Amino acid sequence: MAEAEEQETGSLEESTDDSEEEESEEEPKLKYERLSNGVTEILQKDAASCMTVHDKFLALGTHYGKVYLLDVQGNITQKFDVVQVFGLYSGEEFHETFDCPIKIVAVHPHFVRSSCKQFVTGGKKLLLFERSWMNRWKSSVLHEGEGNIRSVKWRGHLIAWANNMGVKIFDITSKQRITNVPRDDISLRPDMYPCSLCWKDNVTLIIGWGTSVKICSVKERHASEMRDLPSRYVEIVSQFETEFYISGLAPLCDQLVVLSYVKEISEKTEREYCARPRLDIIQPLSETCEEISSDALTVRGFQENECRDYHLEYSEGESLFYIVSPRDVVVAKERDQDDHIDWLLEKKKYEEALMAAEISQRNIKRHKILDIGLAYINHLVERGEYDIAARKCQKILGKNAALWEYEVYKFKEIGQLKAISPYLPRGDPVLKPLIYEMILHEFLESDYEGFATLIREWPGDLYNNSVIVQAVRDHLKKDGQNKTLLKTLAELYTYDKNYGNALEIYLTLRHKDVFQLIHKHNLFSSIKDKIVLLMDFDSEKAVDMLLDNEDKISIKKVVEELEDRPELQHVYLHKLFKRDHHKGQRYHEKQISLYAEYDRPNLLPFLRDSTHCPLEKALEICQQRNFVEETVYLLSRMGNSRSALKMIMEELHDVDKAIEFAKEQDDGELWEDLILYSIDKPPFITGLLNNIGTHVDPILLIHRIKEGMEIPNLRDSLVKILQDYNLQILLREGCKKILVADSLSLLKKMHRTQMKGVLVDEENVCESCLSPILPSDAAKPFSVVVFHCRHMFHKECLPVPSMNSATQFCNICSAKNRGPGSAILEMKK
């Protein structure tokens, strides 16, 4: 008894691994608990021998021939001493005393129906009891003579039973036995290793005997095969061997629950002993099976039990399995989601547990997602995985500010504030300012870059800005040139709207954000005396900013500030001129010197585009610096084209440029000067012959060439002149053809237009007398003249044509100088 009590306090379920030290990583499919209350009381005086389950009631049979009716908690509700059919929900009863021991009883599955009042009993015979039409019970023998019947299972219209020889199935409808399945291992005593039966469905019977399992399917026989045979037959669809002796079977979906009796050999004494029974879940295959899970059960007194002492019953539809032994009744249930989470937490698989809880949050009853999450965070912290723990806080803590603050203090205690800083909430929720300040101080003491990153990323209203500013200034007293701290201080000043100090720091650091700061906070009044600094930092951005905000900083002010830095002054004025040629006209004279000094390539474009620069001053500067191209342009612009041409010829010695200049001026005298200058220079003559054919008659040049002068590429030049001439002739002829064709087309169009009729009706009036053009009396004679310009007159209202020209013209169009419109129609009647 002491042993039983000791075992009762232990775990019912243990791993079946060979190694007791290693825990199985496979999750159990079932969970176990003992039936107590009335069961404990019964088994202290008697031993359980069998059990059956129906609805929410259990019937427990004992070795002393007693039957107890229990509820699902194990409480006794009724006790019977004889075989009795007792209605749970009605007053119906059946009592009978037999002359031999009864081993088993099975009731029709639909016994409550009046047409199904049947049950069978098994001993040395299988007796069927039926209620007759006079409410009397009559019995009939279904089978006898093959030893005791120890197992009966009734499903639908089929009764299966097992005796010493095998398993039989009886069809209650046709009153025929349809099969006999003999037992395989006849060496086993049937009373010590009884057969286990269970129906999976109405046509599938599962037989377990010894170590063998057979799955039988009841099928309908084809009409052509019947003859004198039963209408049904049985086919064994699967058969396989197990490792241990079978004490009970039960279906679980498409799988099978097997209660096994286990014998093992002691390593010390080498003697065989009874081990804990096993409850296995297997997947049947055609000739073998696959083990899904296996649990060893520590039931009371298992060391003394035999295979026949264990029974397995199940409750259909609830996945409840009852393991019955002489001194114990254990209930096995499918594990629910709470049990699954328990197992994951036990194995420290917190992330999987959290995921399972989130997926099944409507179904779990004993767990809360938040509690699992907090346990997960603690587990990560204990393992030193601080970054992962901090990252998980975002998901687990959510918007719970109190929990966030609690976790921050925990991270502070272990010196890991930096780990949690990237994940702190910044909007919803907002934590106490002290939390953010505590983390900023942590970074300020050890990581300036990290501190700067947080200042950039965190909104300025999360913490007390003045406290952090003072802390940064204290650190700058020790390291005044630290650029990271200076930049961060400037950002803090900006958050505090102390833009002046921020701008001063940015300019000292030459930081790119200085222009953004000026624009964003309209600090133009603060930079009027810092224009040179801005230009030195980034002249391109500075000039664009100044020009975009002329209304805030005038052009005059900028030019004055840059007076001592002419190179920067030029950059500013050049960009101003590019934007608008007239805005900075007062500085165009100054710009001539600036371009000549710092940007000669843009001097000539400036002189061409500017209408305000003094030409004399520009010419003087260009001549002083010997800028030939600029001087030529200025001379030509001032009307001194000959001097300009002479400079091209004498200074540049560029005949192509001289020809181009002469073409631009289109002056005959210039061409004459060019020819005179070139007449004694053969290369120049070649250039002229190749280029002047379309502007000057080449004969004039050819006649002036001295006889005997050797001119390079003369033949090619003459050929080119002839080709140019032919091309001009072809162009002229082509233009003439096009002109004639267009003229003829337009003449035809005008003729077609003038030949069209003109509508004259009562609404038209005479342009001279302004009376209706048509008489009111259509019978009267009239005469009307209509011109091509659509003006109409009575003939008598028009002046008489002169003797020199008989053609009449519209007086109105002739008076308005729109050309004389000749008459196109004269109507008479």
Short mmCIF file of C-alpha atoms in Angstrom, two decimals, residues 244-521:
data_model
loop_
_atom_site.label_atom_id
_atom_site.label_comp_id
_atom_site.label_asym_id
_atom_site.label_seq_id
_atom_site.Cartn_x
_atom_site.Cartn_y
_atom_site.Cartn_z
CA PHE A 244 4.46 -6.04 -27.09
CA TYR A 245 1.32 -7.92 -26.07
CA ILE A 246 -1.95 -6.12 -26.77
CA SER A 247 -4.31 -5.43 -23.86
CA GLY A 248 -6.70 -3.02 -25.59
CA LEU A 249 -7.48 -1.14 -28.84
CA ALA A 250 -9.33 2.07 -29.68
CA PRO A 251 -9.68 4.14 -32.88
CA LEU A 252 -8.41 7.74 -33.11
CA CYS A 253 -9.39 9.26 -36.46
CA ASP A 254 -7.37 7.25 -39.02
CA GLN A 255 -4.89 6.17 -36.34
CA LEU A 256 -5.02 3.49 -33.67
CA VAL A 257 -4.54 3.67 -29.88
CA VAL A 258 -2.96 0.48 -28.49
CA LEU A 259 -2.63 -0.45 -24.81
CA SER A 260 0.33 -2.85 -24.51
CA TYR A 261 1.46 -5.23 -21.77
CA VAL A 262 5.26 -5.03 -21.47
CA LYS A 263 7.75 -7.58 -20.11
CA GLU A 264 11.42 -6.75 -19.78
CA ILE A 265 14.54 -8.57 -18.57
CA SER A 266 16.40 -7.14 -15.58
CA GLU A 267 20.04 -6.33 -16.28
CA LYS A 268 21.00 -7.27 -12.72
CA THR A 269 19.12 -10.54 -12.17
CA GLU A 270 18.51 -11.42 -15.84
CA ARG A 271 14.97 -12.37 -14.86
CA GLU A 272 11.83 -11.31 -16.68
CA TYR A 273 9.59 -8.80 -14.90
CA CYS A 274 6.44 -6.81 -15.60
CA ALA A 275 7.21 -3.28 -16.78
CA ARG A 276 4.91 -0.28 -16.99
CA PRO A 277 2.13 -0.68 -19.58
CA ARG A 278 2.42 1.46 -22.73
CA LEU A 279 -0.17 3.47 -24.54
CA ASP A 280 0.91 3.91 -28.16
CA ILE A 281 -0.61 5.86 -31.02
CA ILE A 282 0.19 4.13 -34.31
CA GLN A 283 -0.56 4.70 -37.97
CA PRO A 284 -1.62 1.38 -39.55
CA LEU A 285 -0.18 0.52 -42.96
CA SER A 286 -0.93 -2.50 -45.16
CA GLU A 287 1.70 -4.83 -43.64
CA THR A 288 3.26 -2.75 -40.90
CA CYS A 289 2.61 0.32 -38.75
CA GLU A 290 4.28 3.62 -37.95
CA GLU A 291 4.60 4.73 -34.33
CA ILE A 292 3.32 8.26 -33.75
CA SER A 293 3.77 8.49 -29.99
CA SER A 294 4.43 6.15 -27.06
CA ASP A 295 3.90 6.71 -23.34
CA ALA A 296 4.77 4.39 -20.44
CA LEU A 297 2.15 4.63 -17.68
CA THR A 298 2.97 4.24 -13.99
CA VAL A 299 -0.26 2.64 -12.76
CA ARG A 300 -0.61 1.28 -9.26
CA GLY A 301 0.65 -2.28 -8.87
CA PHE A 302 1.87 -2.64 -12.46
CA GLN A 303 4.64 -5.01 -11.22
CA GLU A 304 2.00 -7.62 -10.30
CA ASN A 305 -0.36 -7.27 -13.28
CA GLU A 306 -0.76 -9.61 -16.22
CA CYS A 307 -1.88 -8.88 -19.79
CA ARG A 308 -5.49 -9.84 -18.94
CA ASP A 309 -5.56 -7.31 -16.08
CA TYR A 310 -5.46 -4.27 -18.44
CA HIS A 311 -8.43 -3.00 -20.43
CA LEU A 312 -8.85 -0.02 -22.76
CA GLU A 313 -12.21 1.68 -23.24
CA TYR A 314 -13.01 4.88 -25.11
CA SER A 315 -15.77 7.44 -25.39
CA GLU A 316 -16.77 8.04 -28.99
CA GLY A 317 -16.74 11.66 -30.16
CA GLU A 318 -14.76 12.96 -27.17
CA SER A 319 -11.31 11.35 -27.69
CA LEU A 320 -11.35 10.07 -24.10
CA PHE A 321 -9.56 6.80 -23.36
CA TYR A 322 -9.85 4.86 -20.09
CA ILE A 323 -6.99 2.56 -19.03
CA VAL A 324 -8.32 0.07 -16.47
CA SER A 325 -6.07 -2.01 -14.21
CA PRO A 326 -7.01 -3.89 -11.03
CA ARG A 327 -5.96 -1.06 -8.73
CA ASP A 328 -6.13 1.99 -10.99
CA VAL A 329 -8.27 3.74 -13.61
CA VAL A 330 -6.48 6.32 -15.75
CA VAL A 331 -8.12 8.71 -18.22
CA ALA A 332 -6.15 9.70 -21.34
CA LYS A 333 -7.23 12.78 -23.27
CA GLU A 334 -6.02 14.39 -26.44
CA ARG A 335 -3.86 17.34 -25.57
CA ASP A 336 -5.46 20.71 -26.31
CA GLN A 337 -3.72 23.95 -27.24
CA ASP A 338 -3.11 24.83 -23.58
CA ASP A 339 -1.34 21.50 -23.11
CA HIS A 340 0.68 22.11 -26.25
CA ILE A 341 1.78 25.48 -24.89
CA ASP A 342 2.61 23.89 -21.52
CA TRP A 343 4.89 21.43 -23.26
CA LEU A 344 6.58 24.16 -25.32
CA LEU A 345 7.20 26.24 -22.20
CA GLU A 346 8.53 23.21 -20.38
CA LYS A 347 10.98 22.64 -23.24
CA LYS A 348 11.82 26.39 -23.19
CA LYS A 349 10.53 26.84 -26.73
CA TYR A 350 9.11 30.23 -25.89
CA GLU A 351 8.92 31.64 -29.40
CA GLU A 352 6.90 28.65 -30.62
CA ALA A 353 4.69 28.90 -27.53
CA LEU A 354 4.07 32.60 -28.20
CA MET A 355 3.23 31.88 -31.83
CA ALA A 356 0.88 29.04 -30.86
CA ALA A 357 -0.89 31.29 -28.32
CA GLU A 358 -1.35 34.06 -30.89
CA ILE A 359 -2.79 31.66 -33.46
CA SER A 360 -5.17 30.01 -30.96
CA GLN A 361 -5.87 32.92 -28.64
CA ARG A 362 -9.64 32.29 -28.82
CA ASN A 363 -9.23 28.65 -27.80
CA ILE A 364 -6.67 28.83 -24.99
CA LYS A 365 -8.06 29.08 -21.46
CA ARG A 366 -5.15 28.75 -19.06
CA HIS A 367 -2.55 30.95 -20.76
CA LYS A 368 -2.25 34.62 -21.67
CA ILE A 369 -0.18 35.87 -24.57
CA LEU A 370 1.33 38.63 -22.44
CA ASP A 371 2.47 36.21 -19.72
CA ILE A 372 4.11 33.93 -22.29
CA GLY A 373 5.78 36.93 -23.93
CA LEU A 374 7.17 38.23 -20.62
CA ALA A 375 8.50 34.77 -19.83
CA TYR A 376 10.12 34.71 -23.26
CA ILE A 377 11.82 38.07 -22.64
CA ASN A 378 13.12 36.88 -19.26
CA HIS A 379 14.41 33.68 -20.86
CA LEU A 380 16.32 35.64 -23.52
CA VAL A 381 17.79 37.97 -20.92
CA GLU A 382 18.92 35.00 -18.83
CA ARG A 383 20.66 33.56 -21.87
CA GLY A 384 22.39 36.87 -22.59
CA GLU A 385 20.54 37.47 -25.87
CA TYR A 386 19.84 41.10 -25.03
CA ASP A 387 19.32 42.42 -28.56
CA ILE A 388 16.73 39.76 -29.38
CA ALA A 389 15.00 40.33 -26.04
CA ALA A 390 14.84 44.07 -26.68
CA ARG A 391 13.47 43.53 -30.19
CA LYS A 392 10.77 41.20 -28.87
CA CYS A 393 9.66 43.91 -26.43
CA GLN A 394 8.12 45.84 -29.32
CA LYS A 395 5.75 43.02 -30.17
CA ILE A 396 5.08 41.70 -26.68
CA LEU A 397 4.74 44.92 -24.66
CA GLY A 398 2.82 46.77 -27.37
CA LYS A 399 1.31 49.99 -26.02
CA ASN A 400 1.59 49.15 -22.33
CA ALA A 401 3.67 52.06 -21.01
CA ALA A 402 3.96 50.66 -17.49
CA LEU A 403 5.43 47.38 -18.75
CA TRP A 404 7.81 49.25 -21.04
CA GLU A 405 9.13 51.31 -18.14
CA TYR A 406 9.47 48.18 -16.00
CA GLU A 407 11.48 46.40 -18.72
CA VAL A 408 13.72 49.46 -19.24
CA TYR A 409 14.67 49.46 -15.57
CA LYS A 410 15.39 45.72 -15.81
CA PHE A 411 17.73 46.37 -18.73
CA LYS A 412 19.36 49.18 -16.72
CA GLU A 413 20.04 46.82 -13.84
CA ILE A 414 21.98 44.48 -16.12
CA GLY A 415 23.75 47.34 -17.93
CA GLN A 416 22.01 46.84 -21.27
CA LEU A 417 20.17 50.11 -21.85
CA LYS A 418 21.85 50.43 -25.24
CA ALA A 419 20.25 47.18 -26.38
CA ILE A 420 16.69 48.37 -25.76
CA SER A 421 17.16 51.96 -26.97
CA PRO A 422 16.38 51.34 -30.70
CA TYR A 423 13.04 49.77 -29.86
CA LEU A 424 11.60 52.23 -27.34
CA PRO A 425 8.17 53.62 -28.31
CA ARG A 426 8.31 57.19 -29.61
CA GLY A 427 4.68 58.06 -30.17
CA ASP A 428 2.04 55.69 -28.90
CA PRO A 429 2.66 55.20 -26.05
CA VAL A 430 5.07 57.87 -24.83
CA LEU A 431 7.07 56.94 -21.73
CA LYS A 432 8.15 59.27 -18.95
CA PRO A 433 10.86 61.77 -20.01
CA LEU A 434 13.13 60.32 -17.33
CA ILE A 435 13.29 57.02 -19.24
CA TYR A 436 14.56 58.67 -22.44
CA GLU A 437 16.96 60.94 -20.54
CA MET A 438 18.39 57.94 -18.69
CA ILE A 439 19.20 56.21 -21.99
CA LEU A 440 20.64 59.40 -23.54
CA HIS A 441 22.95 59.86 -20.54
CA GLU A 442 24.07 56.24 -20.90
CA PHE A 443 25.09 56.87 -24.52
CA LEU A 444 26.62 60.26 -23.73
CA GLU A 445 28.97 58.64 -21.26
CA SER A 446 30.24 55.94 -23.61
CA ASP A 447 29.12 56.36 -27.24
CA TYR A 448 28.97 59.82 -28.84
CA GLU A 449 27.90 58.44 -32.24
CA GLY A 450 25.07 56.44 -30.71
CA PHE A 451 24.02 59.51 -28.73
CA ALA A 452 23.93 61.59 -31.92
CA THR A 453 21.87 58.92 -33.69
CA LEU A 454 19.24 58.92 -30.93
CA ILE A 455 19.02 62.73 -30.95
CA ARG A 456 18.40 62.61 -34.72
CA GLU A 457 15.84 59.82 -34.51
CA TRP A 458 13.92 60.75 -31.36
CA PRO A 459 11.44 63.64 -31.41
CA GLY A 460 12.61 66.52 -29.24
CA ASP A 461 9.50 66.45 -27.06
CA LEU A 462 10.30 63.00 -25.59
CA TYR A 463 12.79 64.38 -23.08
CA ASN A 464 13.72 67.61 -21.30
CA ASN A 465 15.82 69.35 -23.93
CA SER A 466 17.51 71.80 -21.57
CA VAL A 467 18.77 68.95 -19.37
CA ILE A 468 20.38 67.19 -22.34
CA VAL A 469 21.83 70.49 -23.69
CA GLN A 470 23.52 71.16 -20.36
CA ALA A 471 24.91 67.62 -20.27
CA VAL A 472 26.39 68.01 -23.77
CA ARG A 473 27.93 71.39 -22.88
CA ASP A 474 29.52 69.81 -19.82
CA HIS A 475 31.16 67.17 -22.02
CA LEU A 476 32.32 69.83 -24.50
CA LYS A 477 34.25 71.49 -21.70
CA LYS A 478 36.44 68.41 -21.69
CA ASP A 479 36.52 67.91 -25.47
CA GLY A 480 35.61 71.22 -27.11
CA GLN A 481 36.59 70.18 -30.67
CA ASN A 482 34.53 67.01 -30.84
CA LYS A 483 32.59 67.42 -34.07
CA THR A 484 29.98 64.80 -33.18
CA LEU A 485 29.06 66.57 -29.95
CA LEU A 486 29.08 69.99 -31.63
CA LYS A 487 26.77 68.79 -34.38
CA THR A 488 24.46 67.16 -31.85
CA LEU A 489 24.42 70.34 -29.77
CA ALA A 490 23.41 72.28 -32.89
CA GLU A 491 20.49 69.88 -33.42
CA LEU A 492 19.45 70.29 -29.79
CA TYR A 493 19.58 74.08 -30.20
CA THR A 494 17.38 73.70 -33.26
CA TYR A 495 14.81 71.65 -31.31
CA ASP A 496 14.92 74.40 -28.67
CA LYS A 497 14.41 77.08 -31.39
CA ASN A 498 17.77 78.63 -30.52
CA TYR A 499 18.59 78.98 -34.21
CA GLY A 500 21.33 81.56 -33.84
CA ASN A 501 23.55 79.26 -31.77
CA ALA A 502 22.73 76.33 -34.04
CA LEU A 503 23.68 78.32 -37.17
CA GLU A 504 26.96 79.42 -35.62
CA ILE A 505 27.92 75.82 -34.84
CA TYR A 506 26.93 74.60 -38.32
CA LEU A 507 29.02 77.31 -39.98
CA THR A 508 31.98 76.50 -37.72
CA LEU A 509 31.66 72.84 -38.67
CA ARG A 510 30.93 73.69 -42.33
CA HIS A 511 28.00 71.32 -42.12
CA LYS A 512 25.77 70.69 -45.13
CA ASP A 513 22.58 71.16 -43.10
CA VAL A 514 23.30 74.86 -42.63
CA PHE A 515 21.38 75.80 -45.79
CA GLN A 516 18.42 73.63 -44.82
CA LEU A 517 18.40 75.27 -41.39
CA ILE A 518 18.40 78.77 -42.92
CA HIS A 519 15.57 77.95 -45.32
CA LYS A 520 13.46 76.02 -42.82
CA HIS A 521 13.59 78.64 -40.08
#
